[in-house]
Short mmCIF file of C-alpha atoms in Angstrom, two decimals:
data_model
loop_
_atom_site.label_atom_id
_atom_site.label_comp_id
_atom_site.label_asym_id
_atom_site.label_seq_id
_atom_site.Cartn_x
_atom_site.Cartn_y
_atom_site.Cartn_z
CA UNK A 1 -21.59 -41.03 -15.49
CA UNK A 2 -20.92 -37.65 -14.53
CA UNK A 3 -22.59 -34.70 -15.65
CA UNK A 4 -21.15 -31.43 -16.53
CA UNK A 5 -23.17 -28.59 -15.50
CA UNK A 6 -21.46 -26.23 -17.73
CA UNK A 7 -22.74 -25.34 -21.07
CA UNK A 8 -20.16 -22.87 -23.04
CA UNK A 9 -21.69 -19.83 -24.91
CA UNK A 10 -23.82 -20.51 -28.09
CA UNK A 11 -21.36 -18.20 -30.25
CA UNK A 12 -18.78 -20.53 -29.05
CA UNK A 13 -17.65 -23.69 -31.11
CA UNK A 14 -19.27 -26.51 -29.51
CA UNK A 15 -16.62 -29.12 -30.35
CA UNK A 16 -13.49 -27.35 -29.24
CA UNK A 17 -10.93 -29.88 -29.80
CA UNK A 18 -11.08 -28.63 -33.71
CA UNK A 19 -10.87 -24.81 -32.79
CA UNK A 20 -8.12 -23.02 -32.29
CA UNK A 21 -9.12 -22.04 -28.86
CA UNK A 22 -10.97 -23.60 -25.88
CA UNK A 23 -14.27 -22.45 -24.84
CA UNK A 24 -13.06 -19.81 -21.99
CA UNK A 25 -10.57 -18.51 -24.15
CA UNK A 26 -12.91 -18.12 -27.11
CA UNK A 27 -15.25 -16.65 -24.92
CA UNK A 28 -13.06 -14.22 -23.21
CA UNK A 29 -11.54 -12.59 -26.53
CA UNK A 30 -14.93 -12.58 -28.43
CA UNK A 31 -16.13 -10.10 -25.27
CA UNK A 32 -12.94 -8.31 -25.77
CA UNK A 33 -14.07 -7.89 -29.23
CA UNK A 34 -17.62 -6.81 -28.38
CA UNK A 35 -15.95 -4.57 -25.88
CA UNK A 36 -13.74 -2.52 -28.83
CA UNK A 37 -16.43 -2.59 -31.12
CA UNK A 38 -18.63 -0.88 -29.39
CA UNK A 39 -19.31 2.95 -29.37
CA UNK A 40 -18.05 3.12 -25.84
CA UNK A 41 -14.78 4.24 -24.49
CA UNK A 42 -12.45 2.79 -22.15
CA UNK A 43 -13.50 6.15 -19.49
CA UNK A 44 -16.95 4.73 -19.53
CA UNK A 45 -16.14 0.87 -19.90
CA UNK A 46 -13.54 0.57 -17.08
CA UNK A 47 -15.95 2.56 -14.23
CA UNK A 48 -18.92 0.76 -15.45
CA UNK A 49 -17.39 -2.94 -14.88
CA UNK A 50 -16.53 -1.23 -11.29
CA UNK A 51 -20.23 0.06 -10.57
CA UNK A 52 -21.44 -3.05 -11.46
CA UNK A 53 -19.67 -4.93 -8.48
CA UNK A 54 -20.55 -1.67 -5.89
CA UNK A 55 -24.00 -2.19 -7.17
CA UNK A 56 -24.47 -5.36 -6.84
CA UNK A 57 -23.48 -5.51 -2.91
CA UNK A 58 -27.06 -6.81 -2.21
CA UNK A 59 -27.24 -9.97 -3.86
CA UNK A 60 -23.99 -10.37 -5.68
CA UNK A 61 -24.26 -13.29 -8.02
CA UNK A 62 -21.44 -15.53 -7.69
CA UNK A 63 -18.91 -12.40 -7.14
CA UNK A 64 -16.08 -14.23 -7.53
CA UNK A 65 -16.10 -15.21 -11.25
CA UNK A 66 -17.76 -11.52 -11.48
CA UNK A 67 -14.50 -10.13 -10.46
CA UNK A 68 -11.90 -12.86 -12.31
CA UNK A 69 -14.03 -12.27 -15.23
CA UNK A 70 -13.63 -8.93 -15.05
CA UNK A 71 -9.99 -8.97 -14.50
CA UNK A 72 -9.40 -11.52 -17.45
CA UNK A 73 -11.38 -8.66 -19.55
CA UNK A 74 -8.90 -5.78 -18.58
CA UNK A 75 -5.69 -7.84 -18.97
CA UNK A 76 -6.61 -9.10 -22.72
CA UNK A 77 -7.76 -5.61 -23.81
CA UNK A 78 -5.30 -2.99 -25.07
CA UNK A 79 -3.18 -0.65 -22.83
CA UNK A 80 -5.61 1.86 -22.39
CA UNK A 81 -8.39 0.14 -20.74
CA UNK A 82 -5.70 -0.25 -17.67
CA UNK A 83 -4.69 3.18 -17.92
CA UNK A 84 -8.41 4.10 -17.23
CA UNK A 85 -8.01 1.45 -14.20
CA UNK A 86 -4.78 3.06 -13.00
CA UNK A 87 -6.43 6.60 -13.03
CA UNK A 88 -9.41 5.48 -10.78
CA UNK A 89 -6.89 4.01 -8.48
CA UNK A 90 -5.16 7.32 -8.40
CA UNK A 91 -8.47 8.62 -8.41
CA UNK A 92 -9.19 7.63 -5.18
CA UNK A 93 -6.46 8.68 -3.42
CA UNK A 94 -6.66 12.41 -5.02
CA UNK A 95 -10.12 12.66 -4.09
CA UNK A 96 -9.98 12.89 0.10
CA UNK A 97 -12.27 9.94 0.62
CA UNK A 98 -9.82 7.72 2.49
CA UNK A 99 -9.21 10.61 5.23
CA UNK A 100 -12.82 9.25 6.59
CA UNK A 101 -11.69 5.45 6.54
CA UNK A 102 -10.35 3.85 9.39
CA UNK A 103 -6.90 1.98 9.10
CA UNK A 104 -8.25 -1.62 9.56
CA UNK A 105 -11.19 -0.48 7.13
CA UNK A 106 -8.03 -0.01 4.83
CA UNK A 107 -5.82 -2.66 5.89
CA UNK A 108 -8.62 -5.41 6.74
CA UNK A 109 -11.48 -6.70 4.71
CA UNK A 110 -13.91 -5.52 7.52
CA UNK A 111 -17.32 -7.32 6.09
CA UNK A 112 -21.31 -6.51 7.05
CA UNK A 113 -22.60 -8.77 9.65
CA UNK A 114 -25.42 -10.44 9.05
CA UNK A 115 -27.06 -13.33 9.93
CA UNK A 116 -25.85 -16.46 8.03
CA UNK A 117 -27.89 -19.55 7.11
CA UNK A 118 -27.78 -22.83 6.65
CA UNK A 119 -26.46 -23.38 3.51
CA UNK A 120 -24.00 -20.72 3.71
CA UNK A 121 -22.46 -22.36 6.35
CA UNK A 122 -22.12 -25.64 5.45
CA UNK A 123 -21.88 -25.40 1.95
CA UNK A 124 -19.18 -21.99 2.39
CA UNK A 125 -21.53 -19.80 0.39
CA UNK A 126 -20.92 -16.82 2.77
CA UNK A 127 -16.92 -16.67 1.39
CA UNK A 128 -18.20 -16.22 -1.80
CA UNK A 129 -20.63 -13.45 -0.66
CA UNK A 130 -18.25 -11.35 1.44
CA UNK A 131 -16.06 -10.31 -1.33
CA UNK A 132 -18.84 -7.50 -2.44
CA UNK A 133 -19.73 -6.79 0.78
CA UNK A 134 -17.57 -3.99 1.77
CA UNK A 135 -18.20 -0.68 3.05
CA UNK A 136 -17.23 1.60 0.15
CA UNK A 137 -15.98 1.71 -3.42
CA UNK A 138 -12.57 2.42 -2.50
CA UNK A 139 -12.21 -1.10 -1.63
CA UNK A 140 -13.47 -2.26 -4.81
CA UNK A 141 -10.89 -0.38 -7.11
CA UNK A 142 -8.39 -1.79 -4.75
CA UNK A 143 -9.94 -5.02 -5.14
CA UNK A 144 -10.20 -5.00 -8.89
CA UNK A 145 -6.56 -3.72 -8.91
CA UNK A 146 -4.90 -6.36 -7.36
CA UNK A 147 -7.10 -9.27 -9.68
CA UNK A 148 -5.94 -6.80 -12.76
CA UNK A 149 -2.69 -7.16 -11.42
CA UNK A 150 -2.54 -11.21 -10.33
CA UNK A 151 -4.09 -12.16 -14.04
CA UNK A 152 -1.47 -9.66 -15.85
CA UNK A 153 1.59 -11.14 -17.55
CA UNK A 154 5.25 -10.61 -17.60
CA UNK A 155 5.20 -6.93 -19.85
CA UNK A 156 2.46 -5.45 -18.36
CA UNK A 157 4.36 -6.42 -14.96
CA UNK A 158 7.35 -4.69 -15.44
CA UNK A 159 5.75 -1.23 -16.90
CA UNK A 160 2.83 -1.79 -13.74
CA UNK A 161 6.77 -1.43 -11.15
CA UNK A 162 8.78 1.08 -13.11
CA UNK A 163 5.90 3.29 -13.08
CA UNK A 164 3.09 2.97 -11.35
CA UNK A 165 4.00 2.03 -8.38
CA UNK A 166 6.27 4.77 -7.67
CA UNK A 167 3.62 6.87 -8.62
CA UNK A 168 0.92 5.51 -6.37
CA UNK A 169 3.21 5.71 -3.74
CA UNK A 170 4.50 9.11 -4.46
CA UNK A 171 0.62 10.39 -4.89
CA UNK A 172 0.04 9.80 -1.19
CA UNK A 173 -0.52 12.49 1.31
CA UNK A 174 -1.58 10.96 4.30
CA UNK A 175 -1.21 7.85 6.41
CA UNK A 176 -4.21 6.58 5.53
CA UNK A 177 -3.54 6.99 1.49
CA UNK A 178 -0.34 5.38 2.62
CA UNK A 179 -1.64 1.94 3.53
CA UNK A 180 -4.18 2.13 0.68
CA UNK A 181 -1.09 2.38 -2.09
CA UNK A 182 0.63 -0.25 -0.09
CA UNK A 183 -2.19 -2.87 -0.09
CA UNK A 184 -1.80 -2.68 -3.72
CA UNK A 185 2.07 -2.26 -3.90
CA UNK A 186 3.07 -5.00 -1.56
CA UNK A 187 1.16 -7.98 -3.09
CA UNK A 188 3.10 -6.66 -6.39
CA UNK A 189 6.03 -6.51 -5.23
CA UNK A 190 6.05 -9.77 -4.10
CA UNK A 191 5.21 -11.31 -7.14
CA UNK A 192 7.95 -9.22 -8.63
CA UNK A 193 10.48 -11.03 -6.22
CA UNK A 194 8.89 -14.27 -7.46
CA UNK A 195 9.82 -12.96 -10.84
CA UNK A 196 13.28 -11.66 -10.04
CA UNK A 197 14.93 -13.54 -12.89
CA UNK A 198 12.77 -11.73 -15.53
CA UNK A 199 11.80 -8.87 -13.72
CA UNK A 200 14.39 -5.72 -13.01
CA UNK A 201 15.35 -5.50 -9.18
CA UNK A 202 16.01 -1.86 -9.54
CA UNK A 203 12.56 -1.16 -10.20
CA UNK A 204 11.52 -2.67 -6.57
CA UNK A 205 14.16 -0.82 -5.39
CA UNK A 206 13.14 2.54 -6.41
CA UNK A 207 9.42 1.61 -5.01
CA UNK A 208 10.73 1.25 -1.92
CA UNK A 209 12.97 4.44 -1.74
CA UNK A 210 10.34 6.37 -2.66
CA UNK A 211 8.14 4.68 0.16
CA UNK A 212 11.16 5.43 2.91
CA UNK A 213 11.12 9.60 0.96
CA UNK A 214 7.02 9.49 1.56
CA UNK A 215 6.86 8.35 5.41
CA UNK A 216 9.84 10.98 6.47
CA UNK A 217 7.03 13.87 4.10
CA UNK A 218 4.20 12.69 6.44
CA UNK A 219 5.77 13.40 9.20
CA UNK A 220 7.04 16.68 8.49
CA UNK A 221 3.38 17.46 7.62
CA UNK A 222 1.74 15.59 10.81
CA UNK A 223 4.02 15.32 13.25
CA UNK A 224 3.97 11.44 13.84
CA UNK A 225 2.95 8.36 12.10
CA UNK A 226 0.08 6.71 13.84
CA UNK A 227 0.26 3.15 12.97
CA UNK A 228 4.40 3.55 13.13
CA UNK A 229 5.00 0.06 14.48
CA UNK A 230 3.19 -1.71 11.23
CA UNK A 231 5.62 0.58 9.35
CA UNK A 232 8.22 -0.54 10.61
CA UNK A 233 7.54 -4.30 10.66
CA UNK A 234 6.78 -3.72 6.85
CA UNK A 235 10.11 -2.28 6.30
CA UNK A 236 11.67 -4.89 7.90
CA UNK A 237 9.73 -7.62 5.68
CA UNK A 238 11.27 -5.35 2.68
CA UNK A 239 14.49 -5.57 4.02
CA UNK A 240 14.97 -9.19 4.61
CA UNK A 241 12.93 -10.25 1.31
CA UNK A 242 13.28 -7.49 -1.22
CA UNK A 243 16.28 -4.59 -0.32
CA UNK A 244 18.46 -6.25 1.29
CA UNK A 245 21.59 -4.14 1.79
CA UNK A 246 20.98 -2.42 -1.54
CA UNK A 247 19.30 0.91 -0.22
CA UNK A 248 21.54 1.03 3.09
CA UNK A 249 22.25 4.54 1.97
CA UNK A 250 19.09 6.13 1.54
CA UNK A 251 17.71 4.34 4.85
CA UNK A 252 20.47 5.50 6.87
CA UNK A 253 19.39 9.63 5.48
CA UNK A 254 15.62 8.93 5.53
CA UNK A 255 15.40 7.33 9.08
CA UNK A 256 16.32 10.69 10.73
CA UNK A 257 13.42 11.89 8.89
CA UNK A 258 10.82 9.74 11.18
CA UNK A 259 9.14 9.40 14.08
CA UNK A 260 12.07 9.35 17.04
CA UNK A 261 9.33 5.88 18.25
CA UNK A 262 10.12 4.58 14.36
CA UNK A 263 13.67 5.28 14.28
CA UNK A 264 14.16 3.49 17.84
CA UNK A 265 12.48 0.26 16.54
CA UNK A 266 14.41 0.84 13.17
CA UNK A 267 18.19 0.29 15.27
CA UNK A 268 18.58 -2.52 13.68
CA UNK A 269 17.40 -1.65 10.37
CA UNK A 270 21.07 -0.66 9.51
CA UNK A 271 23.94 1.20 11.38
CA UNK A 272 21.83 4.22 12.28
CA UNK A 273 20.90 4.64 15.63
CA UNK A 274 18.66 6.65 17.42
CA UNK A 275 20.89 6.26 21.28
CA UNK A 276 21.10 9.96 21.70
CA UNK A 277 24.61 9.67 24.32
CA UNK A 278 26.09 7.94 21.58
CA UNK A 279 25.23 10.42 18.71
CA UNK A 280 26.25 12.99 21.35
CA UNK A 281 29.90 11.42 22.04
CA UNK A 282 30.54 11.10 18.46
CA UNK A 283 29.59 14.99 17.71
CA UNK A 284 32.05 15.83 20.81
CA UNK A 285 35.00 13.66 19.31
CA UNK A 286 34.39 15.19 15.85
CA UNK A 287 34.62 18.62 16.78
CA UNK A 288 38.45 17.61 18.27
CA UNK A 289 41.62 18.15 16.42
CA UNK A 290 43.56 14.98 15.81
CA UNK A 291 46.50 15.60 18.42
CA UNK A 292 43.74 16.35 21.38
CA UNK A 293 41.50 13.53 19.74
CA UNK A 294 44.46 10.76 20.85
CA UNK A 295 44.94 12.51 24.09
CA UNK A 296 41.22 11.83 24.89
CA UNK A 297 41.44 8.52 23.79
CA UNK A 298 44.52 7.78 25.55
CA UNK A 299 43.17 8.95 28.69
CA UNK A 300 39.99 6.67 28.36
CA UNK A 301 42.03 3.87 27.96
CA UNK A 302 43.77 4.48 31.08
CA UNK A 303 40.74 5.40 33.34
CA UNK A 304 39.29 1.44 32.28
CA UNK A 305 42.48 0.36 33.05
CA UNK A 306 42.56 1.69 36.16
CA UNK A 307 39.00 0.68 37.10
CA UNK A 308 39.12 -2.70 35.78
CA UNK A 309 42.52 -3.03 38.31
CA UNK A 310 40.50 -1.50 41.48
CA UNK A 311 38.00 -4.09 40.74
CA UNK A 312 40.60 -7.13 41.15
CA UNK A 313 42.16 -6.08 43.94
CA UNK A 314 38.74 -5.59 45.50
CA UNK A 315 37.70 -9.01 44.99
CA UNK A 316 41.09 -10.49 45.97
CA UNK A 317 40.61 -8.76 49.17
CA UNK A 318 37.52 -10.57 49.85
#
């Protein structure tokens, strides 16, 4: 016979098939209902659920449920407790702290080494550990987000891309906030194209014009884009799996805009192109009246002519 570990709460029904919901659910929405009823606000709440995975980097217990439980939390509560979350994502960005972050601390879940044991290698205990064992709370909100956002439904989906997103995106002002909005934007995104027969494809579209807008601002600012080649493979995954065509405009006055390494690796992107002779030649033959413009062409024409006849007789010859 087997045995079932689990026990659910003793404030939940203990014969479930009669109640109205089963024991997780029951559970879940009598916290929510702890949560409102208490003198607490959704500014202390929301950080507080946060703290409590930063602080408990040292031994986190079983951080995995910690964070899907906390997730579940902020998805069945009302609209403002994710407004709260959405600030201290925005939060983070305002405040500077990412300038002192690495890109693969950003982009990569870089974890502590330490030594592992036994059990945690055989019995995969050290996956479940890593997850609270990053460097800084900036990872954590990020973190958080994307559960918040995985465990949402179909509403809070669509106001998370027509709004927030843009905004995140918008909000950053260097490279490095860059890649921290996009770790959060991408994975949503996705799940929006997953979606795209509920889910507006205009609002993916604007998330991505804003993004091409934000990289051409940061280099203005900087000068050059650092990690330019992981831009552009990016904006080549939106291409062929989100945009499409659809924002061939806007690429085609952004590109000019970036780094002359991002624009040459962006050719292909759509019919810009960074081959400076060729921009040059079609300057010169737009600056020419429309009589001298055929004369030029006419004499082109003949000069291949004439060189593509010199090179048959030269090989009859031989």
């Amino acid at each position: 016979m087997k045995i079932y570990h689990f026990r659910p709460p003793s404030y939940v029904a203990p014969d479930w098939r009669f109640a109205e919901y089963p024991p997780a659910a029951q559970a879940l929405y009598l916290a929510c209902i702890e949560l409102l009823a208490s003198p607490h606000s959704p500014e202390h709440i929301v950080p507080a659920m946060i703290n409590l995975l930063v602080s408990s980097r040292a031994q986190p217990p079983r951080p995995y449920l910690m964070l899907n439980a906390i997730a579940l939390l902020l998805t069945a509560l009302p609209e403002a407790y994710c407004r709260v979350l959405q600030n201290e994502f925005l939060a983070v960005i305002d405040s500077g702290v990412l300038s002192e972050m690495t890109f693969e601390e950003i982009v990569f879940d870089e974890f502590e080494e330490r030594q592992m044991t036994f059990e945690e290698i055989v019995f995969d205990e050290f996956e479940e550990r890593q997850l609270l064992q990053m460097a800084s709370r900036p990872l954590i909100v990020n973190v958080v987000a994307q559960a918040y956002w995985y465990h949402s439904n179909l509403t809070s989906l669509s106001k998370l891309i027509s709004t927030f997103a843009g905004e995140v995106c918008s909000r950053a002002n260097t490279e490095n906030d860059l890649w921290y909005a996009l770790r959060l934007v991408v994975p949503l995104l996705q799940r929006c194209y997953d979606w795209r027969e509920k889910v507006k494809h205009e609002e993916s579209l604007k998330v991505v014009s804003v993004l091409y807008t934000k990289i051409g601002d940061i280099t203005e600012r900087y000068g050059d884009i650092l990690h330019g080649d992981e831009l552009c493979d990016l904006l080549y995954y939106f291409k062929y799996m989100f945009v499409g065509d659809f924002l061939r405009k806007e690429a085609e006055a952004a590109f000019p805009r970036f780094p002359p390494r991002m624009r040459e690796r962006l050719k292909f992107y759509t019919s810009f192109s960074s081959n400076k002779e060729k921009d040059d030649d079609c300057a010169k033959m737009s600056s020419v009246s429309r009589p001298d413009l055929a004369k030029l062409l006419k004499a082109r024409s003949n000069a291949s002519e004439r060189s593509a006849e010199a090179t048959s007789s030269g090989g009859a010859e031989h």
